[in-house]
Short mmCIF file of C-alpha atoms in Angstrom, two decimals:
data_model
loop_
_atom_site.label_atom_id
_atom_site.label_comp_id
_atom_site.label_asym_id
_atom_site.label_seq_id
_atom_site.Cartn_x
_atom_site.Cartn_y
_atom_site.Cartn_z
CA MET A 1 19.09 3.55 82.25
CA GLY A 2 19.91 0.79 84.80
CA GLY A 3 16.34 0.03 85.22
CA GLY A 4 15.65 -0.49 81.35
CA VAL A 5 18.75 -2.85 81.21
CA ARG A 6 17.14 -4.76 84.07
CA ARG A 7 13.66 -4.83 82.60
CA SER A 8 15.15 -6.10 79.33
CA LEU A 9 17.18 -8.66 80.99
CA ARG A 10 14.02 -9.82 83.16
CA ARG A 11 12.06 -10.06 79.77
CA ALA A 12 14.83 -12.06 78.19
CA LEU A 13 15.44 -14.47 80.80
CA PRO A 14 13.41 -17.33 79.55
CA ALA A 15 15.09 -17.20 76.24
CA LEU A 16 18.62 -17.06 77.88
CA SER A 17 17.48 -20.01 80.09
CA VAL A 18 16.75 -22.15 77.08
CA PHE A 19 19.97 -21.01 75.18
CA VAL A 20 22.21 -21.92 78.15
CA ALA A 21 20.40 -25.18 78.58
CA VAL A 22 21.17 -26.06 74.57
CA ARG A 23 24.60 -24.95 75.12
CA VAL A 24 25.10 -27.07 78.08
CA LEU A 25 23.38 -30.16 76.51
CA GLY A 26 25.56 -29.60 73.29
CA ILE A 27 29.05 -29.57 75.31
CA ALA A 28 27.93 -32.66 77.30
CA VAL A 29 27.30 -34.69 74.28
CA LEU A 30 30.39 -33.48 72.77
CA SER A 31 32.39 -34.54 76.20
CA LEU A 32 31.17 -37.99 76.29
CA TRP A 33 31.50 -38.47 72.37
CA SER A 34 35.22 -37.51 72.62
CA ALA A 35 35.78 -39.29 75.79
CA SER A 36 34.35 -42.57 73.91
CA SER A 37 36.96 -41.70 71.07
CA GLY A 38 39.86 -41.03 73.00
CA LYS A 39 39.74 -36.97 72.39
CA SER A 40 39.66 -34.06 74.45
CA ALA A 41 36.61 -31.88 74.36
CA HIS A 42 38.38 -29.13 75.58
CA HIS A 43 41.19 -29.44 72.98
CA LEU A 44 38.43 -29.79 70.02
CA LEU A 45 36.62 -26.42 71.31
CA SER A 46 39.66 -24.55 72.10
CA GLN A 47 42.87 -25.65 70.46
CA ARG A 48 41.80 -26.49 66.81
CA TRP A 49 41.52 -24.95 63.41
CA ASP A 50 41.39 -21.14 63.63
CA SER A 51 41.44 -21.28 67.14
CA ILE A 52 45.11 -22.11 66.96
CA TRP A 53 45.67 -19.01 64.84
CA TYR A 54 44.02 -16.58 67.09
CA VAL A 55 46.02 -17.87 70.11
CA ARG A 56 49.00 -17.33 68.10
CA VAL A 57 48.31 -13.84 67.26
CA ALA A 58 47.48 -13.26 71.05
CA GLU A 59 50.79 -14.62 72.10
CA SER A 60 53.11 -13.31 69.63
CA GLY A 61 51.03 -10.49 67.45
CA TYR A 62 50.96 -10.94 63.55
CA ASP A 63 54.09 -12.28 62.38
CA PHE A 64 53.40 -15.96 61.65
CA THR A 65 53.10 -17.66 58.34
CA VAL A 66 52.67 -21.15 56.97
CA HIS A 67 54.22 -22.71 53.76
CA ALA A 68 51.51 -24.97 52.23
CA PRO A 69 52.60 -27.92 50.27
CA ASP A 70 51.27 -26.16 46.92
CA GLY A 71 53.53 -23.26 47.60
CA ARG A 72 50.58 -20.82 49.15
CA VAL A 73 51.86 -18.52 52.01
CA LEU A 74 49.01 -18.73 54.37
CA SER A 75 49.37 -15.57 57.16
CA ASP A 76 47.67 -14.90 60.14
CA MET A 77 46.73 -11.46 58.97
CA ALA A 78 43.67 -13.20 57.39
CA PHE A 79 42.28 -13.37 60.99
CA PHE A 80 40.66 -9.86 62.08
CA PRO A 81 42.16 -8.55 65.70
CA LEU A 82 39.37 -8.25 68.06
CA LEU A 83 39.25 -11.83 69.41
CA PRO A 84 42.83 -12.00 70.01
CA TRP A 85 42.98 -8.67 71.64
CA LEU A 86 40.59 -9.99 74.23
CA GLU A 87 42.14 -13.22 74.67
CA GLN A 88 45.47 -11.43 75.45
CA ALA A 89 43.69 -9.00 77.74
CA ILE A 90 42.10 -11.81 79.50
CA SER A 91 45.03 -13.71 79.88
CA TRP A 92 46.65 -10.78 81.41
CA LEU A 93 44.21 -10.10 83.95
CA SER A 94 43.50 -13.77 85.02
CA PRO A 95 45.15 -16.88 85.32
CA LEU A 96 43.84 -18.40 81.94
CA GLY A 97 45.76 -19.46 79.07
CA HIS A 98 45.10 -17.62 75.84
CA ALA A 99 42.94 -20.64 74.52
CA ASP A 100 40.80 -20.80 77.75
CA ALA A 101 40.42 -17.03 77.51
CA GLY A 102 39.13 -17.75 73.85
CA LEU A 103 36.51 -19.94 75.28
CA LEU A 104 35.41 -17.41 78.09
CA VAL A 105 34.78 -14.93 75.29
CA SER A 106 32.81 -17.30 73.41
CA ALA A 107 31.00 -18.21 76.00
CA VAL A 108 29.97 -14.97 77.13
CA SER A 109 29.56 -13.58 73.66
CA SER A 110 27.29 -16.39 73.08
CA VAL A 111 24.96 -15.21 75.97
CA LEU A 112 25.05 -11.73 74.93
CA ALA A 113 24.42 -12.31 71.35
CA ALA A 114 21.28 -14.59 72.37
CA TRP A 115 20.10 -11.65 74.64
CA ALA A 116 20.32 -8.97 71.73
CA ILE A 117 18.55 -11.63 69.43
CA PHE A 118 15.61 -12.12 71.68
CA LEU A 119 15.29 -8.17 71.82
CA ILE A 120 15.16 -7.74 68.04
CA GLY A 121 12.57 -11.23 67.81
CA GLU A 122 10.62 -9.43 70.47
CA GLN A 123 10.57 -5.90 69.05
CA VAL A 124 9.36 -7.30 65.47
CA GLY A 125 7.12 -10.05 66.83
CA GLY A 126 6.74 -10.35 70.59
CA ARG A 127 8.28 -11.81 73.55
CA ARG A 128 7.20 -15.43 72.46
CA ALA A 129 8.60 -15.04 69.04
CA GLY A 130 12.01 -13.24 70.59
CA THR A 131 12.23 -16.67 72.68
CA VAL A 132 11.53 -19.01 70.05
CA LEU A 133 14.24 -16.98 67.76
CA VAL A 134 16.77 -17.43 70.42
CA ALA A 135 16.04 -21.13 70.53
CA LEU A 136 16.01 -21.77 66.88
CA TRP A 137 19.70 -20.14 66.93
CA ALA A 138 20.86 -22.34 69.57
CA VAL A 139 19.63 -25.53 67.57
CA LEU A 140 21.43 -24.65 64.70
CA PRO A 141 23.26 -27.80 63.35
CA VAL A 142 26.45 -26.32 63.40
CA ALA A 143 25.66 -24.53 66.83
CA ILE A 144 28.57 -26.00 68.63
CA VAL A 145 30.84 -23.34 67.03
CA GLN A 146 28.80 -20.85 69.39
CA SER A 147 30.90 -22.63 72.06
CA MET A 148 34.53 -22.89 70.38
CA ALA A 149 37.21 -20.41 70.65
CA TYR A 150 36.26 -19.03 67.18
CA SER A 151 34.99 -15.40 66.25
CA GLU A 152 31.32 -16.01 65.35
CA SER A 153 29.75 -15.69 68.73
CA LEU A 154 31.75 -12.61 69.43
CA PHE A 155 31.10 -11.14 66.05
CA THR A 156 27.13 -12.09 66.31
CA ALA A 157 27.13 -10.74 69.77
CA VAL A 158 28.57 -7.22 68.69
CA ALA A 159 26.34 -7.11 65.19
CA ALA A 160 23.15 -8.06 67.02
CA TRP A 161 23.58 -5.36 69.52
CA ALA A 162 24.61 -3.12 67.05
CA LEU A 163 21.29 -3.98 65.30
CA VAL A 164 19.58 -3.20 68.50
CA CYS A 165 20.85 -0.08 68.63
CA VAL A 166 19.98 1.10 65.05
CA LEU A 167 16.58 -0.10 65.48
CA ARG A 168 16.16 2.06 68.59
CA GLY A 169 17.97 5.10 67.31
CA HIS A 170 20.98 5.06 69.21
CA TRP A 171 23.09 6.10 66.46
CA VAL A 172 26.57 6.59 67.96
CA THR A 173 26.26 3.49 70.04
CA ALA A 174 25.46 1.61 66.98
CA GLY A 175 28.31 3.19 64.95
CA VAL A 176 30.94 1.92 67.93
CA LEU A 177 29.53 -1.44 68.11
CA ALA A 178 29.61 -1.82 64.01
CA SER A 179 33.09 -0.77 64.15
CA LEU A 180 34.11 -3.38 66.48
CA ALA A 181 32.15 -5.87 64.42
CA GLY A 182 34.30 -4.91 61.55
CA LEU A 183 37.36 -5.58 63.48
CA THR A 184 35.99 -9.12 64.49
CA ARG A 185 35.42 -10.23 61.08
CA PRO A 186 35.38 -8.71 57.32
CA VAL A 187 31.75 -9.16 57.08
CA GLY A 188 31.63 -6.63 59.68
CA LEU A 189 31.16 -4.18 57.03
CA ALA A 190 27.44 -5.75 56.89
CA VAL A 191 26.64 -3.82 60.15
CA ALA A 192 27.77 -0.73 58.69
CA LEU A 193 25.63 -1.11 55.61
CA ALA A 194 22.89 -1.56 57.95
CA LEU A 195 23.26 1.34 60.13
CA TRP A 196 23.68 3.39 56.57
CA ALA A 197 20.66 1.99 55.48
CA ALA A 198 18.69 3.05 58.42
CA CYS A 199 20.03 6.60 58.16
CA ALA A 200 18.68 6.93 54.84
CA VAL A 201 15.13 5.42 56.02
CA ARG A 202 15.25 8.18 58.48
CA LEU A 203 16.28 10.65 56.26
CA THR A 204 13.64 10.33 53.60
CA GLY A 205 10.88 9.76 55.99
CA ARG A 206 10.14 6.34 55.08
CA GLU A 207 10.63 4.36 58.27
CA ALA A 208 8.85 1.09 58.31
CA GLU A 209 6.20 0.51 60.73
CA SER A 210 8.01 -2.72 61.74
CA GLU A 211 10.67 -0.97 63.30
CA LEU A 212 8.36 -0.17 66.05
CA GLY A 213 7.06 -3.65 66.81
CA PRO A 214 5.52 -5.06 70.06
CA GLY A 215 8.28 -4.99 73.10
CA SER A 216 10.12 -2.03 71.68
CA GLU A 217 11.00 1.26 73.49
CA PRO A 218 11.50 4.53 71.76
CA GLY A 219 15.10 5.40 72.00
CA PRO A 220 16.29 9.00 72.80
CA ASP A 221 16.81 9.86 69.30
CA ARG A 222 13.29 8.51 68.13
CA ALA A 223 10.33 11.16 68.08
CA SER A 224 7.01 9.88 69.69
CA GLY A 225 4.00 11.11 71.15
CA PRO A 226 2.82 14.55 70.11
CA ASP A 227 5.87 15.60 68.52
CA ARG A 228 6.31 12.66 66.25
CA ALA A 229 2.38 13.41 64.93
CA SER A 230 3.16 17.10 64.91
CA GLY A 231 4.41 18.95 61.76
CA PRO A 232 7.80 21.27 61.95
CA GLY A 233 6.17 23.79 63.35
CA PRO A 234 6.34 27.63 62.64
CA GLY A 235 9.98 28.04 63.08
CA PRO A 236 13.07 26.90 65.26
CA GLY A 237 12.20 25.38 68.52
CA PRO A 238 12.77 22.22 70.80
CA ARG A 239 11.93 19.58 67.88
CA ALA A 240 14.27 21.45 65.44
CA GLU A 241 17.07 21.38 68.32
CA ARG A 242 16.40 17.63 68.56
CA ASP A 243 16.14 16.99 64.86
CA ARG A 244 19.91 18.82 64.79
CA ALA A 245 21.12 16.65 67.61
CA THR A 246 19.64 13.40 65.76
CA LEU A 247 21.23 14.17 62.63
CA ALA A 248 24.60 15.12 64.24
CA ARG A 249 24.49 11.63 66.19
CA MET A 250 23.37 9.78 62.89
CA ALA A 251 26.65 11.44 61.08
CA VAL A 252 28.73 10.41 63.97
CA GLY A 253 27.28 6.71 63.77
CA ALA A 254 27.47 6.60 60.16
CA VAL A 255 31.11 7.91 59.95
CA VAL A 256 32.49 5.80 62.79
CA ALA A 257 30.82 2.39 61.60
CA PRO A 258 32.93 1.15 58.85
CA LEU A 259 36.38 2.32 60.77
CA GLY A 260 37.07 -1.00 62.56
CA ALA A 261 37.21 -3.14 59.23
CA ALA A 262 38.44 -0.04 57.07
CA LEU A 263 41.63 0.39 59.17
CA TYR A 264 42.56 -3.06 60.02
CA ILE A 265 42.14 -3.62 56.16
CA LEU A 266 44.44 -0.69 55.62
CA TRP A 267 47.07 -1.75 58.21
CA VAL A 268 47.42 -4.97 56.49
CA GLY A 269 47.77 -3.25 52.99
CA VAL A 270 50.69 -1.12 54.70
CA ARG A 271 52.16 -4.44 55.89
CA GLU A 272 51.90 -6.06 52.55
CA GLY A 273 53.34 -2.91 50.55
CA SER A 274 49.93 -2.97 48.50
CA LEU A 275 46.36 -1.12 48.80
CA PHE A 276 45.08 -4.72 48.21
CA GLY A 277 47.13 -6.45 50.43
CA TYR A 278 44.33 -7.77 52.56
CA LEU A 279 42.64 -9.29 49.46
CA ASP A 280 46.15 -10.95 48.51
CA VAL A 281 46.18 -12.45 52.06
CA GLN A 282 42.77 -13.97 51.65
CA GLY A 283 43.77 -15.09 48.14
CA GLU A 284 46.44 -17.05 49.61
CA TRP A 285 43.98 -18.78 51.75
CA GLY A 286 41.74 -19.54 48.63
CA ASN A 287 39.00 -16.85 49.98
CA GLY A 288 37.82 -14.26 47.41
CA PHE A 289 34.61 -13.05 45.94
CA ASP A 290 33.56 -14.74 42.83
CA GLY A 291 29.90 -14.68 42.40
CA GLY A 292 29.21 -17.83 43.88
CA ILE A 293 30.97 -19.74 40.74
CA ALA A 294 33.10 -21.99 42.80
CA PHE A 295 30.47 -22.83 45.12
CA PHE A 296 27.84 -23.90 42.61
CA ARG A 297 30.94 -26.12 40.71
CA PHE A 298 31.19 -27.73 44.20
CA ILE A 299 27.84 -28.35 44.14
CA GLY A 300 27.87 -29.69 40.58
CA GLY A 301 30.50 -31.80 41.32
CA LEU A 302 28.65 -33.60 44.19
CA LEU A 303 25.69 -34.05 41.83
CA ALA A 304 28.01 -35.56 39.42
CA GLY A 305 29.56 -38.08 41.92
CA PRO A 306 29.11 -40.60 44.46
CA SER A 307 27.96 -37.87 46.92
CA PHE A 308 24.69 -37.04 44.83
CA ALA A 309 22.74 -36.71 48.10
CA ALA A 310 25.07 -34.03 49.74
CA GLY A 311 24.56 -32.20 46.61
CA VAL A 312 20.79 -32.12 46.73
CA ALA A 313 20.85 -31.35 50.37
CA LEU A 314 23.13 -28.22 49.53
CA ILE A 315 20.83 -27.20 47.21
CA LEU A 316 17.88 -27.77 49.39
CA GLY A 317 19.93 -25.73 52.24
CA VAL A 318 20.41 -22.49 49.62
CA ALA A 319 16.81 -22.62 48.72
CA LEU A 320 15.60 -22.51 52.08
CA ALA A 321 17.88 -19.50 53.22
CA VAL A 322 16.46 -17.86 49.80
CA TRP A 323 12.77 -18.80 50.93
CA ALA A 324 13.46 -17.58 54.72
CA TYR A 325 14.88 -14.06 53.25
CA VAL A 326 12.07 -13.72 50.83
CA ALA A 327 9.75 -14.56 53.60
CA GLY A 328 11.54 -11.93 55.60
CA VAL A 329 10.85 -9.31 52.93
CA ARG A 330 6.97 -10.15 52.86
CA GLN A 331 6.69 -9.75 56.58
CA ARG A 332 8.17 -6.42 56.15
CA GLN A 333 11.14 -6.94 58.38
CA PRO A 334 13.23 -3.76 59.31
CA LEU A 335 15.25 -2.54 56.42
CA PRO A 336 18.45 -2.79 58.43
CA LEU A 337 17.58 -6.52 59.52
CA LEU A 338 17.24 -7.16 55.62
CA VAL A 339 20.51 -5.21 54.81
CA TYR A 340 22.57 -6.98 57.22
CA CYS A 341 21.06 -10.67 56.53
CA ALA A 342 21.70 -10.17 52.76
CA VAL A 343 25.18 -8.93 52.94
CA VAL A 344 26.26 -11.76 55.48
CA ALA A 345 24.33 -14.55 53.25
CA ALA A 346 25.90 -13.30 49.96
CA LEU A 347 29.28 -13.53 51.24
CA ALA A 348 28.86 -16.84 52.45
CA PHE A 349 27.23 -18.37 49.41
CA LEU A 350 29.16 -15.99 47.03
CA SER A 351 32.58 -16.33 47.74
CA SER A 352 35.05 -18.96 47.48
CA GLY A 353 36.85 -20.48 50.06
CA TYR A 354 36.62 -23.81 51.94
CA PHE A 355 33.19 -24.88 51.47
CA GLY A 356 32.70 -26.85 54.86
CA SER A 357 32.70 -23.40 56.39
CA LYS A 358 29.83 -22.20 54.73
CA PRO A 359 27.13 -23.25 57.75
CA ARG A 360 29.08 -21.64 60.25
CA LEU A 361 29.45 -18.39 58.20
CA LEU A 362 25.84 -18.21 58.18
CA ILE A 363 25.37 -18.42 62.17
CA PRO A 364 25.42 -14.74 62.28
CA ALA A 365 22.48 -14.58 59.83
CA PHE A 366 19.89 -15.14 62.51
CA PRO A 367 17.13 -13.15 61.03
CA LEU A 368 16.79 -15.89 58.45
CA LEU A 369 15.29 -17.72 61.27
CA ILE A 370 12.77 -15.00 62.11
CA PRO A 371 10.04 -16.34 59.71
CA LEU A 372 10.33 -19.80 61.25
CA ALA A 373 10.33 -18.15 64.68
CA PHE A 374 6.94 -16.71 63.96
CA TRP A 375 5.44 -19.93 62.61
CA LEU A 376 6.41 -21.93 65.58
CA ALA A 377 5.51 -19.02 68.10
CA ARG A 378 2.13 -19.71 67.06
CA ARG A 379 2.14 -23.36 67.87
CA SER A 380 0.94 -24.88 71.26
CA THR A 381 3.78 -24.95 74.06
CA ARG A 382 3.68 -28.58 74.05
CA THR A 383 4.21 -28.84 70.47
CA LEU A 384 6.86 -26.04 70.43
CA ALA A 385 8.49 -27.75 73.62
CA VAL A 386 8.73 -30.90 71.68
CA VAL A 387 10.10 -29.82 68.41
CA LEU A 388 12.82 -27.68 69.95
CA SER A 389 13.80 -30.88 72.15
CA VAL A 390 13.99 -33.27 69.17
CA VAL A 391 16.15 -30.46 67.24
CA ALA A 392 18.39 -29.53 70.07
CA ALA A 393 19.34 -33.27 70.80
CA GLY A 394 19.77 -33.74 66.88
CA SER A 395 22.12 -30.54 67.34
CA ALA A 396 23.94 -31.76 70.01
CA VAL A 397 24.80 -35.10 68.60
CA TYR A 398 25.75 -33.62 65.08
CA GLY A 399 28.10 -31.29 66.94
CA ALA A 400 29.89 -33.92 68.61
CA PHE A 401 30.04 -35.98 65.42
CA TRP A 402 31.17 -33.04 63.24
CA LEU A 403 33.97 -31.64 65.76
CA ASN A 404 35.18 -35.42 66.14
CA GLY A 405 35.26 -35.75 62.46
CA SER A 406 36.16 -32.88 59.94
CA GLY A 407 35.10 -30.18 62.02
CA PRO A 408 35.18 -26.63 60.97
CA PRO A 409 38.21 -25.45 59.44
#
């Protein structure tokens, strides 16, 4: 086990080095920009917007509300508990305050997420594609959020490692990680659905060839070699016992996967005295699933006003995301990745709420980057280095401009 982890880490080291370099560049540019504006980069990363709500939960639990000028009651129960729990634990075990503990969680989580993203990219396209995939995730326009005391990095780390376990047949571990993803963000249910899809594929015997791409290693629940090629045999034997054990692990993983989100949502319902209490809490924040009506009305408003260019840019962004997903389907990406990505993207685009949040809500949808990673991986090393360097610089500048301006909510 330890040897496998070390080999995996050695393979991922170049990708992780690129990721850390890009994140350091982003923080350095943010620090210089903030200093020139008389602001604190540390404050922008750890004590603004959602970060404040997570810290309040870590400090005093779920007991804080804000009465908005329009009469809405904004409750901290809209924020899932895993990040504040970790902030609380780290603050108790170390001299760090809750806000700095949140920064530490994001820093560690972002690297762990990059490691898992590399393994997924390596499995479906080879080591070079995996490295490029990590680099692309690092240079997203809003990638500075990966370094904030927000839950995006934590969620992506837990979700990506759950997907790694799903693709390798580690069903129980995948279920536990999916449950943790559900304790991090409401979209954590996307991970549970991905696991269920993988179970369905395995049970129907329609396992996609792409699930054992270059660089993958069969998990303990995967049949391989002669056992995989052979038939069921004349009667009960080692393979039958192994199949029963696999089914048992799949069942455990499938049951555990949604528990994190389900239990938290039920707890909020009990606190609110309503079965749909969590939806009521989110509704007060203006969040809800409306099939994209509010989002497309927002785009229409931009197109009809002085922000026409911004509206066009949003349409192009949505079209690019749809193209990337369709390209992933055509590449025959593993079904769990497609299911996970579809749910994350759908909840980002088809829900109401603050529309400036849409880009950061797509940060966990890293499989959308796989088609572009494959294409760039076929380019020369020099071309790849130039493209990624230019985009990384642009991402760092935009991140600094964004956080010193409107920033994420």
